[in-house]
CSV table of C-alpha atoms in Angstrom, one decimal:
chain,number,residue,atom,x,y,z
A,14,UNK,CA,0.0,0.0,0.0
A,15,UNK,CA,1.5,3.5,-1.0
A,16,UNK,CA,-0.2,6.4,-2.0
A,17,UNK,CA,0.5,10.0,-2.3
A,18,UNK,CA,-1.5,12.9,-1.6
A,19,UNK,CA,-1.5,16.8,-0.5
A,20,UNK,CA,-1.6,17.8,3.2
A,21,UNK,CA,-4.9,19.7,2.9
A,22,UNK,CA,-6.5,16.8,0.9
A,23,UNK,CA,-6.0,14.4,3.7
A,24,UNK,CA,-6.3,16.5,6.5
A,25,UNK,CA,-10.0,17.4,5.6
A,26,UNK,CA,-10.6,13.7,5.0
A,27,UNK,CA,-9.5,13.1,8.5
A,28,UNK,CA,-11.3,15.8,10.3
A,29,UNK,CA,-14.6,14.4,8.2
A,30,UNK,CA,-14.2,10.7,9.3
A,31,UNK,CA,-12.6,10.8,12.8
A,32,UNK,CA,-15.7,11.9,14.6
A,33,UNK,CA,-17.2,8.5,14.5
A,34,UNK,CA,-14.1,6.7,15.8
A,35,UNK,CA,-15.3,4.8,18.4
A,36,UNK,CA,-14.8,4.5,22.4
A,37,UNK,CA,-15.1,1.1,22.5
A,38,UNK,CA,-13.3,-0.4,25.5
A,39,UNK,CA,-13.9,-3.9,24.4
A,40,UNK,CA,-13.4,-3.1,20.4
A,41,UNK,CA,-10.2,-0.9,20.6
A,42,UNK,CA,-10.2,-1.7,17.0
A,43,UNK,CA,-12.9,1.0,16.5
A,44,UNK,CA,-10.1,3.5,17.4
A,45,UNK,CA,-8.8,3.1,14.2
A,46,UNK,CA,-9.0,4.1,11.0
A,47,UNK,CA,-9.6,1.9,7.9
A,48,UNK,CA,-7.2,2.8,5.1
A,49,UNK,CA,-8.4,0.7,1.9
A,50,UNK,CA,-6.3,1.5,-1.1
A,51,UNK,CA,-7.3,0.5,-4.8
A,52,UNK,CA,-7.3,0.9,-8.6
A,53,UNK,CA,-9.7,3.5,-8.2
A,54,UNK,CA,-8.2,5.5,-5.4
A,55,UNK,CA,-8.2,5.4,-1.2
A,56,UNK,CA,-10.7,5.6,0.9
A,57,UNK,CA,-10.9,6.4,4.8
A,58,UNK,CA,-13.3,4.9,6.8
A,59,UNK,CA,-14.4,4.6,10.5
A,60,UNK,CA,-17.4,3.4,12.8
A,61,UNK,CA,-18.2,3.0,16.1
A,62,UNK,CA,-20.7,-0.2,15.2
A,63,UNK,CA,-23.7,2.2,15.4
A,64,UNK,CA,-22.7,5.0,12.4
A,65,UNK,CA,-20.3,4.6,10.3
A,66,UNK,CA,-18.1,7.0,7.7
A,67,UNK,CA,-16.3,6.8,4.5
A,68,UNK,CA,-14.5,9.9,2.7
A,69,UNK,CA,-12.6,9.4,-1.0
A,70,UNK,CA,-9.6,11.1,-0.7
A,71,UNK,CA,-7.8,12.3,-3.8
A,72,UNK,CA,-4.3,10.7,-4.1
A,73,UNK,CA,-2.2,9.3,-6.8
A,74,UNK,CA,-1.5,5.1,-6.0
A,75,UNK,CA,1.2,3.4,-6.5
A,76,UNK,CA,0.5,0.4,-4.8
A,77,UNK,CA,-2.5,-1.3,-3.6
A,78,UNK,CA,-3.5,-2.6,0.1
A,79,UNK,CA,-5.5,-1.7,3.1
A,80,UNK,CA,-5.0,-1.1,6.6
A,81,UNK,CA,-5.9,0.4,9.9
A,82,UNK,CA,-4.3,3.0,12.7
A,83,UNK,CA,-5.2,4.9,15.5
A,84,UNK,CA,-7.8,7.8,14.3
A,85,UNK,CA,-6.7,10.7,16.6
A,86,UNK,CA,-3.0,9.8,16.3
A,87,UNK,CA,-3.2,10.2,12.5
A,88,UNK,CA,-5.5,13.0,12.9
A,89,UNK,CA,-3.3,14.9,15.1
A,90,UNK,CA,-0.4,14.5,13.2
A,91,UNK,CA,-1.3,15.5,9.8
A,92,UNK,CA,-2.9,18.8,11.3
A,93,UNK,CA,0.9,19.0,12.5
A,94,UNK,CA,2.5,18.7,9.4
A,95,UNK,CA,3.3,21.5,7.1
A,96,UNK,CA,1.2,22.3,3.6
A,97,UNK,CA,3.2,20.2,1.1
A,98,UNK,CA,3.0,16.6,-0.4
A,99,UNK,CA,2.5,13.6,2.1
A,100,UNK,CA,3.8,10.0,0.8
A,101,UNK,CA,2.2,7.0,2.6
A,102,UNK,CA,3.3,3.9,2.7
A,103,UNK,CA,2.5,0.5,4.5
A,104,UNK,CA,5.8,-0.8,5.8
A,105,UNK,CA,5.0,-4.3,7.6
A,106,UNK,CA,2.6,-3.3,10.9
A,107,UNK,CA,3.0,0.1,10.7
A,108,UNK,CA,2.4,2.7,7.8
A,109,UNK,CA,5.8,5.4,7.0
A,110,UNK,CA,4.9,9.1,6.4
A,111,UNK,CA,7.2,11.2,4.6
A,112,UNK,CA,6.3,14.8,4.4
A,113,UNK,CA,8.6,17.6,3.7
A,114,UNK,CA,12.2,16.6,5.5
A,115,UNK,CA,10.1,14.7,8.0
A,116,UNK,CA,9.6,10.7,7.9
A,117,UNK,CA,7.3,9.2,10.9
A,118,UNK,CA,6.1,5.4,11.4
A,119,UNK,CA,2.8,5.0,13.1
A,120,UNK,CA,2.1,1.4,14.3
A,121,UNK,CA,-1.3,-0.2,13.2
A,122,UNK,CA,-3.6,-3.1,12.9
A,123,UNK,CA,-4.3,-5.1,9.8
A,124,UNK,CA,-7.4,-4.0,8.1
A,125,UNK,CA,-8.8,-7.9,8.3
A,126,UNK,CA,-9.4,-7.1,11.6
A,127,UNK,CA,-11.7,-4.4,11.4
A,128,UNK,CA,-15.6,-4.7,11.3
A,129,UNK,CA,-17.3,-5.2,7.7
A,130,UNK,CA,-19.1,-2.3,6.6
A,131,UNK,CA,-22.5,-2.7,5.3
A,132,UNK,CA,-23.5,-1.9,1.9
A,133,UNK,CA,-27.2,-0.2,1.7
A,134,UNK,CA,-28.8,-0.2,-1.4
A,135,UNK,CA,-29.9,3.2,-2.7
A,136,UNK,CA,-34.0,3.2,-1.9
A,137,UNK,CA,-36.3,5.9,-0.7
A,138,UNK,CA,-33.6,8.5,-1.9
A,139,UNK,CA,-34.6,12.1,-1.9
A,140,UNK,CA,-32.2,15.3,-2.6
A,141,UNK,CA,-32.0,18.7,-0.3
A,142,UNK,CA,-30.7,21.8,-0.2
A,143,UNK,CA,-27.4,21.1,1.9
A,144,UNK,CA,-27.5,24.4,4.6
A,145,UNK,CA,-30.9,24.3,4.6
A,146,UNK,CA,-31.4,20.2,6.2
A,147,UNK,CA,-27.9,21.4,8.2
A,148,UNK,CA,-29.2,24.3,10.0
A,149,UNK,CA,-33.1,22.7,10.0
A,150,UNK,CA,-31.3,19.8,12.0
A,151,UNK,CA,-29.7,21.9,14.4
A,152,UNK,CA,-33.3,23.7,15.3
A,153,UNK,CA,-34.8,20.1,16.0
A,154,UNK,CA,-32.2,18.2,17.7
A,155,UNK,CA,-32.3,20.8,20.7
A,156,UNK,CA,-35.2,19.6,22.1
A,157,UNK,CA,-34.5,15.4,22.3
A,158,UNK,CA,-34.1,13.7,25.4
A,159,UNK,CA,-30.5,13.8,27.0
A,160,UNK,CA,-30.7,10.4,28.4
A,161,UNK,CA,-32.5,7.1,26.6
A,162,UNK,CA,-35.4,5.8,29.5
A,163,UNK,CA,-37.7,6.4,26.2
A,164,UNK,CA,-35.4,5.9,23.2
A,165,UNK,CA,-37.8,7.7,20.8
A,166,UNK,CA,-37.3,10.9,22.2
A,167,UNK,CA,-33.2,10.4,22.1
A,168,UNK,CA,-33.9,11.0,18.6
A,169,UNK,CA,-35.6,13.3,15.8
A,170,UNK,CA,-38.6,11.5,13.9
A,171,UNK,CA,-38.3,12.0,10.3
A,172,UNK,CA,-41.6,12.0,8.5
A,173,UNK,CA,-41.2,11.8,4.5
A,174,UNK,CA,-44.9,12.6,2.6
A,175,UNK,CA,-46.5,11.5,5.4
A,176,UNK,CA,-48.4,13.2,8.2
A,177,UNK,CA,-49.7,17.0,7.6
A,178,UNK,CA,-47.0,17.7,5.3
A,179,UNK,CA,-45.7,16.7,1.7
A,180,UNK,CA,-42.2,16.9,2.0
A,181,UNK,CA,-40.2,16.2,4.7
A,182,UNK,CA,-41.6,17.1,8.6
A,183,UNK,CA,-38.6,16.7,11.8
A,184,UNK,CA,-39.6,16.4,14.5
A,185,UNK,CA,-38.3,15.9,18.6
A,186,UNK,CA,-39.5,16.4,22.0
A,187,UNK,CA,-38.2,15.7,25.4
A,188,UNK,CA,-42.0,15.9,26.8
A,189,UNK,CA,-40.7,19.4,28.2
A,190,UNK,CA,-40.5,20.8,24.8
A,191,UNK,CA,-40.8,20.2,21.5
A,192,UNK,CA,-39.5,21.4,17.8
A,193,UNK,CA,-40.7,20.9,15.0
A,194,UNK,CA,-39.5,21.9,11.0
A,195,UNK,CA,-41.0,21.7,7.7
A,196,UNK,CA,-38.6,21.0,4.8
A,197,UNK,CA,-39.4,20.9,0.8
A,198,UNK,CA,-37.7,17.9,-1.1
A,199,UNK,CA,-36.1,18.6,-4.0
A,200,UNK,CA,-36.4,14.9,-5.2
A,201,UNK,CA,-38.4,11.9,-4.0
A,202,UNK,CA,-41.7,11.3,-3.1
A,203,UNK,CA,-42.0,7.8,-1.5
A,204,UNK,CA,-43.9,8.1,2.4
A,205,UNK,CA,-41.8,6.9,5.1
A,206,UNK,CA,-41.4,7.4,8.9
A,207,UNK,CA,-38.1,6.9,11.3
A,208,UNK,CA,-36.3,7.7,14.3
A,209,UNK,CA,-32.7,9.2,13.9
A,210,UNK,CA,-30.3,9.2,16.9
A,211,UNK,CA,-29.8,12.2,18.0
A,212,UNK,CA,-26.3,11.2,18.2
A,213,UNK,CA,-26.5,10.5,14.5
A,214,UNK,CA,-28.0,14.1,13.6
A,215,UNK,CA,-25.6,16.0,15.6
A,216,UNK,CA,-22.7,14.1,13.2
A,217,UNK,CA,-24.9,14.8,10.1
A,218,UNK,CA,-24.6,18.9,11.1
A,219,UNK,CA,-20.9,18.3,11.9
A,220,UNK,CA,-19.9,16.7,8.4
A,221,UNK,CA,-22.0,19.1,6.7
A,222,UNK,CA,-19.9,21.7,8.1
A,223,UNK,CA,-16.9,20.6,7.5
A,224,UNK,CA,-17.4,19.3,3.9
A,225,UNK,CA,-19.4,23.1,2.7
A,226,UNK,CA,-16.6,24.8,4.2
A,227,UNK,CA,-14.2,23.4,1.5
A,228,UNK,CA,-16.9,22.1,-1.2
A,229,UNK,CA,-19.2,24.3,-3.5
A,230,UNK,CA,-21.6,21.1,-3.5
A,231,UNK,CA,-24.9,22.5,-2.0
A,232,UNK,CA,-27.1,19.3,-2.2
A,233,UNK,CA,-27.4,16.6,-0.3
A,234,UNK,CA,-28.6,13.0,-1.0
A,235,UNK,CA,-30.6,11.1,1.4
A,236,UNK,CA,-31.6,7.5,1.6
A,237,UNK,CA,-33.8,5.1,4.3
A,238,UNK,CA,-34.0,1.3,4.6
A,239,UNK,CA,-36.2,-0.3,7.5
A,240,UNK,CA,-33.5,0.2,9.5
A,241,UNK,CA,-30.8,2.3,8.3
A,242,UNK,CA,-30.3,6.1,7.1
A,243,UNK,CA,-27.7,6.8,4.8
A,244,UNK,CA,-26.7,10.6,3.5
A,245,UNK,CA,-23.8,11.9,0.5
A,246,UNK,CA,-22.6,14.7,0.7
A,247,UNK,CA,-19.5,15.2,-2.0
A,248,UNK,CA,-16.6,13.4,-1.0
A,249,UNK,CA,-18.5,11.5,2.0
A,250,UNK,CA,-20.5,9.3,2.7
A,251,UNK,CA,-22.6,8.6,6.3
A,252,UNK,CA,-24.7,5.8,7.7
A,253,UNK,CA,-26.8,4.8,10.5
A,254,UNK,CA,-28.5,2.7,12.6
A,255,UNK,CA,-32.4,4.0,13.4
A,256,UNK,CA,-34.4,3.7,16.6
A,257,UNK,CA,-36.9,1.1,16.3
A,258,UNK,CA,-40.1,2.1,18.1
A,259,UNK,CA,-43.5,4.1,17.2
A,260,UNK,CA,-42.7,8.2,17.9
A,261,UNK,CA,-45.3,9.8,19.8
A,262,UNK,CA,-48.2,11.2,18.3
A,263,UNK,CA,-46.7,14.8,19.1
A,264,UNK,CA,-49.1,16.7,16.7
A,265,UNK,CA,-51.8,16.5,19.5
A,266,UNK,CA,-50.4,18.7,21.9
A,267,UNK,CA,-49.7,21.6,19.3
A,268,UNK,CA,-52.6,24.1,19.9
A,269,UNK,CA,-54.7,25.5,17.3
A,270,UNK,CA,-55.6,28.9,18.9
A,271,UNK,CA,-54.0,30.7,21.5
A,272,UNK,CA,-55.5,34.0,23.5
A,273,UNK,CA,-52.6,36.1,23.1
A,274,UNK,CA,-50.2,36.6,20.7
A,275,UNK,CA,-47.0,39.1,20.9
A,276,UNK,CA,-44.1,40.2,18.6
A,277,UNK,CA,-40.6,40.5,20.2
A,278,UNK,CA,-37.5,41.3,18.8
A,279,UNK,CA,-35.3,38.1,19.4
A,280,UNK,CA,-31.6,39.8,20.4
A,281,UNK,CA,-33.7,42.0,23.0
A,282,UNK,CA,-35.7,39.1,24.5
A,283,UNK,CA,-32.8,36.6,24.3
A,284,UNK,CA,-30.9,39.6,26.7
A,285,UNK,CA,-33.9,39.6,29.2
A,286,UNK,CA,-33.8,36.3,29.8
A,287,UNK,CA,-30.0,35.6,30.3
A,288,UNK,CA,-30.2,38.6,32.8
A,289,UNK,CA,-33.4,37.4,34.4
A,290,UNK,CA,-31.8,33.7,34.5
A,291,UNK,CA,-29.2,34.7,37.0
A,292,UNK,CA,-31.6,34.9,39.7
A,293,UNK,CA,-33.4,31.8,39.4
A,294,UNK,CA,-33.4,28.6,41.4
A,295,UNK,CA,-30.4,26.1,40.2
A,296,UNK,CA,-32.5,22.9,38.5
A,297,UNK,CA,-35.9,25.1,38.3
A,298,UNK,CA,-34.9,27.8,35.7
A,299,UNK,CA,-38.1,29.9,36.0
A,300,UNK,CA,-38.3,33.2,34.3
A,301,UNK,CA,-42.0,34.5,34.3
A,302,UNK,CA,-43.6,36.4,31.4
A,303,UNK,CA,-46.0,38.5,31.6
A,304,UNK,CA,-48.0,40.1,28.7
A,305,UNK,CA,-49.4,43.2,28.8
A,306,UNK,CA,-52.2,44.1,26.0
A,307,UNK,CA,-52.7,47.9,27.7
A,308,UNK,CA,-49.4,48.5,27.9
A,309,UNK,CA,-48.0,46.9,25.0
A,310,UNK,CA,-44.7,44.8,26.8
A,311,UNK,CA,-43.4,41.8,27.7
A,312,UNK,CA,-42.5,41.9,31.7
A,313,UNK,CA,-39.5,39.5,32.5
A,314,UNK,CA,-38.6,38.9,36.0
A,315,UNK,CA,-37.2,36.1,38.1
A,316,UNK,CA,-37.1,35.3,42.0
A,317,UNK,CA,-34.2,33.3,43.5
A,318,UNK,CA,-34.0,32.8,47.8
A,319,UNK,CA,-30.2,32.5,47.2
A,320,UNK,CA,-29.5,35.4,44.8
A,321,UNK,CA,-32.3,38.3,44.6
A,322,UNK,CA,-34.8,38.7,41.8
A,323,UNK,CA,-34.9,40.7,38.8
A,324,UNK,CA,-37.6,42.5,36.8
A,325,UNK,CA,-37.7,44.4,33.0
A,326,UNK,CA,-39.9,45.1,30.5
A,327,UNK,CA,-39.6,45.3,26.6
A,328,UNK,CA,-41.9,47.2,24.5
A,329,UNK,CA,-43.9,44.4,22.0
A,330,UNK,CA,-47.1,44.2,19.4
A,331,UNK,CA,-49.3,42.5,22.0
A,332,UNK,CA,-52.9,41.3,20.4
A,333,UNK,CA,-55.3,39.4,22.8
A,334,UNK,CA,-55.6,39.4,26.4
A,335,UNK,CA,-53.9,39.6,29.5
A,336,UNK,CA,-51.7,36.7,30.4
A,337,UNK,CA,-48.7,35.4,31.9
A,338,UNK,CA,-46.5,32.2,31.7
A,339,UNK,CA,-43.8,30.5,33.7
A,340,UNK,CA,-41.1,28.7,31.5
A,341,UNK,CA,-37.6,27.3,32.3
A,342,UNK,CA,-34.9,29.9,30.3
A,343,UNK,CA,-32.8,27.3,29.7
A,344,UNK,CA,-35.4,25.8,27.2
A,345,UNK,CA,-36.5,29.4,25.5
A,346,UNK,CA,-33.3,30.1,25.1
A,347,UNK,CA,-32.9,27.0,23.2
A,348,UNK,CA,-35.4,27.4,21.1
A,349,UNK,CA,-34.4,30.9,20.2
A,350,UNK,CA,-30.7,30.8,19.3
A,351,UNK,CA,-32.0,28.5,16.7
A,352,UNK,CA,-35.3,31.1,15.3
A,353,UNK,CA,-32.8,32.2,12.6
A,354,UNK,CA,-34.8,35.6,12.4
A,355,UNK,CA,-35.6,38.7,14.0
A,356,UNK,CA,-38.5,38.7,15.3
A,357,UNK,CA,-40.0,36.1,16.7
A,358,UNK,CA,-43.6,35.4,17.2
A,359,UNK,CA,-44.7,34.4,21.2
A,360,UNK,CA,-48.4,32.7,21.5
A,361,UNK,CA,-50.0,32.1,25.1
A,362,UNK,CA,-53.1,30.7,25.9
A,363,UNK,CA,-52.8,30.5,30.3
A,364,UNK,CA,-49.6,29.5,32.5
A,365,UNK,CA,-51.2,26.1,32.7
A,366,UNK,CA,-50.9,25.2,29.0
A,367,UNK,CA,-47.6,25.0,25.9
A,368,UNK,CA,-46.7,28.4,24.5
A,369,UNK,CA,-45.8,28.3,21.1
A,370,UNK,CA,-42.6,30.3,19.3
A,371,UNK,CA,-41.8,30.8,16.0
A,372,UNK,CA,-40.4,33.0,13.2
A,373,UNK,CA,-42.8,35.9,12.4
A,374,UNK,CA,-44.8,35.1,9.6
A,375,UNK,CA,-43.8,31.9,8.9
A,376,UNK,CA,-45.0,28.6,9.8
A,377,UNK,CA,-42.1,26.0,8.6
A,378,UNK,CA,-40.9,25.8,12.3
A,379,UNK,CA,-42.3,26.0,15.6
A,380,UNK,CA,-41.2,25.5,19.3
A,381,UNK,CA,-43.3,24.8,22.2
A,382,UNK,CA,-42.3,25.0,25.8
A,383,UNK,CA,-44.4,23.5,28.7
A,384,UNK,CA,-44.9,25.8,31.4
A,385,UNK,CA,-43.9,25.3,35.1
A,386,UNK,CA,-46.8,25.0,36.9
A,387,UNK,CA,-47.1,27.0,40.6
């Protein structure tokens, strides 16, 4: 095996693939690597036995072979290295790198060792826009459940032509919140519904990242078995394991009506409520809001025992009538960061039932907070 390639060439593929690396205690294998050299060109993979990663990296070969070695090691090193030609070569157990006046030997494991990497055949494909599914995953995958006592809600529900909306709905809730966002295919129309780790979604925003910065490629490719979800994106490609289980019927606790309605401008609000949050109760996180239709403002105040409380106002459009909510900053501000506008839309009907944000006149995304009852 001996290939050679350009620093920045292999130093992208490495920061694409090494994410998925696993910590396997019992499979230090998954550490690794998988360097498989043909023909055709080399290819970098990894997997941690629930997602798994392959990048084509763009190298001239000289000689054929495969093999594996530590992922952050290799990583770390080639970051390291300055921006000229790298030469790799597979010398016995260990693979020789000669870069510049440097030449370094990093010890491996053959590539027979390594777990077999499913093939999954191309069916239920659909294309996106690339920014628009990264950043539409990043306003779901706030509001899924931190631990797995309900595996559903550890992950996003992906409903494709099904449900209230042809084209692609996401969904998640940790029965404290939830988000949802509407997405238009560009390709594809066959109905399906899965569960996506959240794990899994966070690595989907994190490749996407990485692979727009350098590529002008603005589409993504998408694909779902029974029990896998695949996506391409240029160079790379991505797969996963889904959740198996029925998502809630979330849809049911979206209100149709609310009694007030009020317009705020998102940087001021998002400032009231990281003052007002530094005199609540640690684990509580209550921030009280209370809307005023005569006055026309948003109060925001707070009450700790251990710190003080804390009051303000911010003039708002307020239509409806006079109400108040208790809510838990920690999840507003959540939702918020993630409104990708500037004003922001804030619906109440009492302090005993979900409030309802979203970006003003628009209806592709929503998130709902439970209150904290008194």
């Amino acid at each position: 095996m001996k290939f050679t390639c350009t620093k920045e060439n292999l130093s992208h593929a490495l920061d694409l693939v090494s994410g998925v690396a696993g910590k396997q205690v019992n499979l230090p294998i998954l550490l690794n690597i998988l360097i498989q050299v043909n023909d055709t060109g080399v290819k970098l993979m990894t997997t941690n036995l629930e997602m798994a990663t392959q990048v084509n990296l763009r190298a001239k070969v000289e000689n054929t072979g495969s093999f594996t070695v530590p992922a952050k090691t290799l990583t770390d090193f080639v970051h390291l290295l300055p921006d000229e030609q790298v030469e790799i070569e597979l010398v016995e157990n260990e693979i020789k790198i000669a870069c510049g006046s440097s030449s370094t030997k990093i010890k491996g494991v053959p590539a027979d060792e390594y777990p077999v990497m499913p093939e999954i055949e191309e069916q239920h494909a659909y294309v996106l826009d690339a920014e628009n599914f990264k950043n539409s995953l990043g306003q779901v995958v706030v509001a899924t459940a931190k631990n797995e006592i309900r595996p559903e809600l550890a992950g996003v529900y992906f409903g494709l032509f099904a449900d209230r909306f042809k084209g692609l709905v996401m969904a998640a809730t940790d029965s404290y919140r939830l988000a949802e966002k509407k997405l238009n295919i560009e390709q594809g129309s066959d109905e399906i519904k899965v569960i996506v780790p959240a794990r899994t979604i966070y690595e989907m925003i994190r490749l996407i990242t990485i692979s727009k910065a350098k590529s002008g490629e603005t589409k993504i490719r998408l694909w779902l078995t029974a029990n896998q979800i695949a996506l391409r994106f240029d160079d790379f490609e991505m797969t996963s394991r889904l959740i198996d289980g029925k998502y809630p019927d979330y849809a049911q606790i979206i209100p149709n009506e609310f009694k007030t309605t009020a317009v705020f401008p998102i940087s001021q609000m998002t400032n009231k409520i990281k003052t007002a949050s530094l005199f609540t109760t640690m684990g509580v996180n209550a921030v009280s809001f209370d809307l005023n239709v005569g006055e026309g403002t948003i109060g925001v105040s707070s009450t700790s025992t251990q710190t003080g409380e804390h009051s303000s106002e911010i003039d708002v459009e307020v239509k409806g009538e006079e109400n108040s909510i208790l809510l838990n900053h920690r999840y507003v501000l959540d939702g918020l960061q993630h409104m990708e506008t500037d004003e922001v839309e804030f619906k109440v009907n009492s302090g005993d039932a979900p409030c309802l944000f979203s970006p003003k006149g628009k209806d592709e995304y929503l998130y709902i907070v439970m209150p904290i009852r008194q």
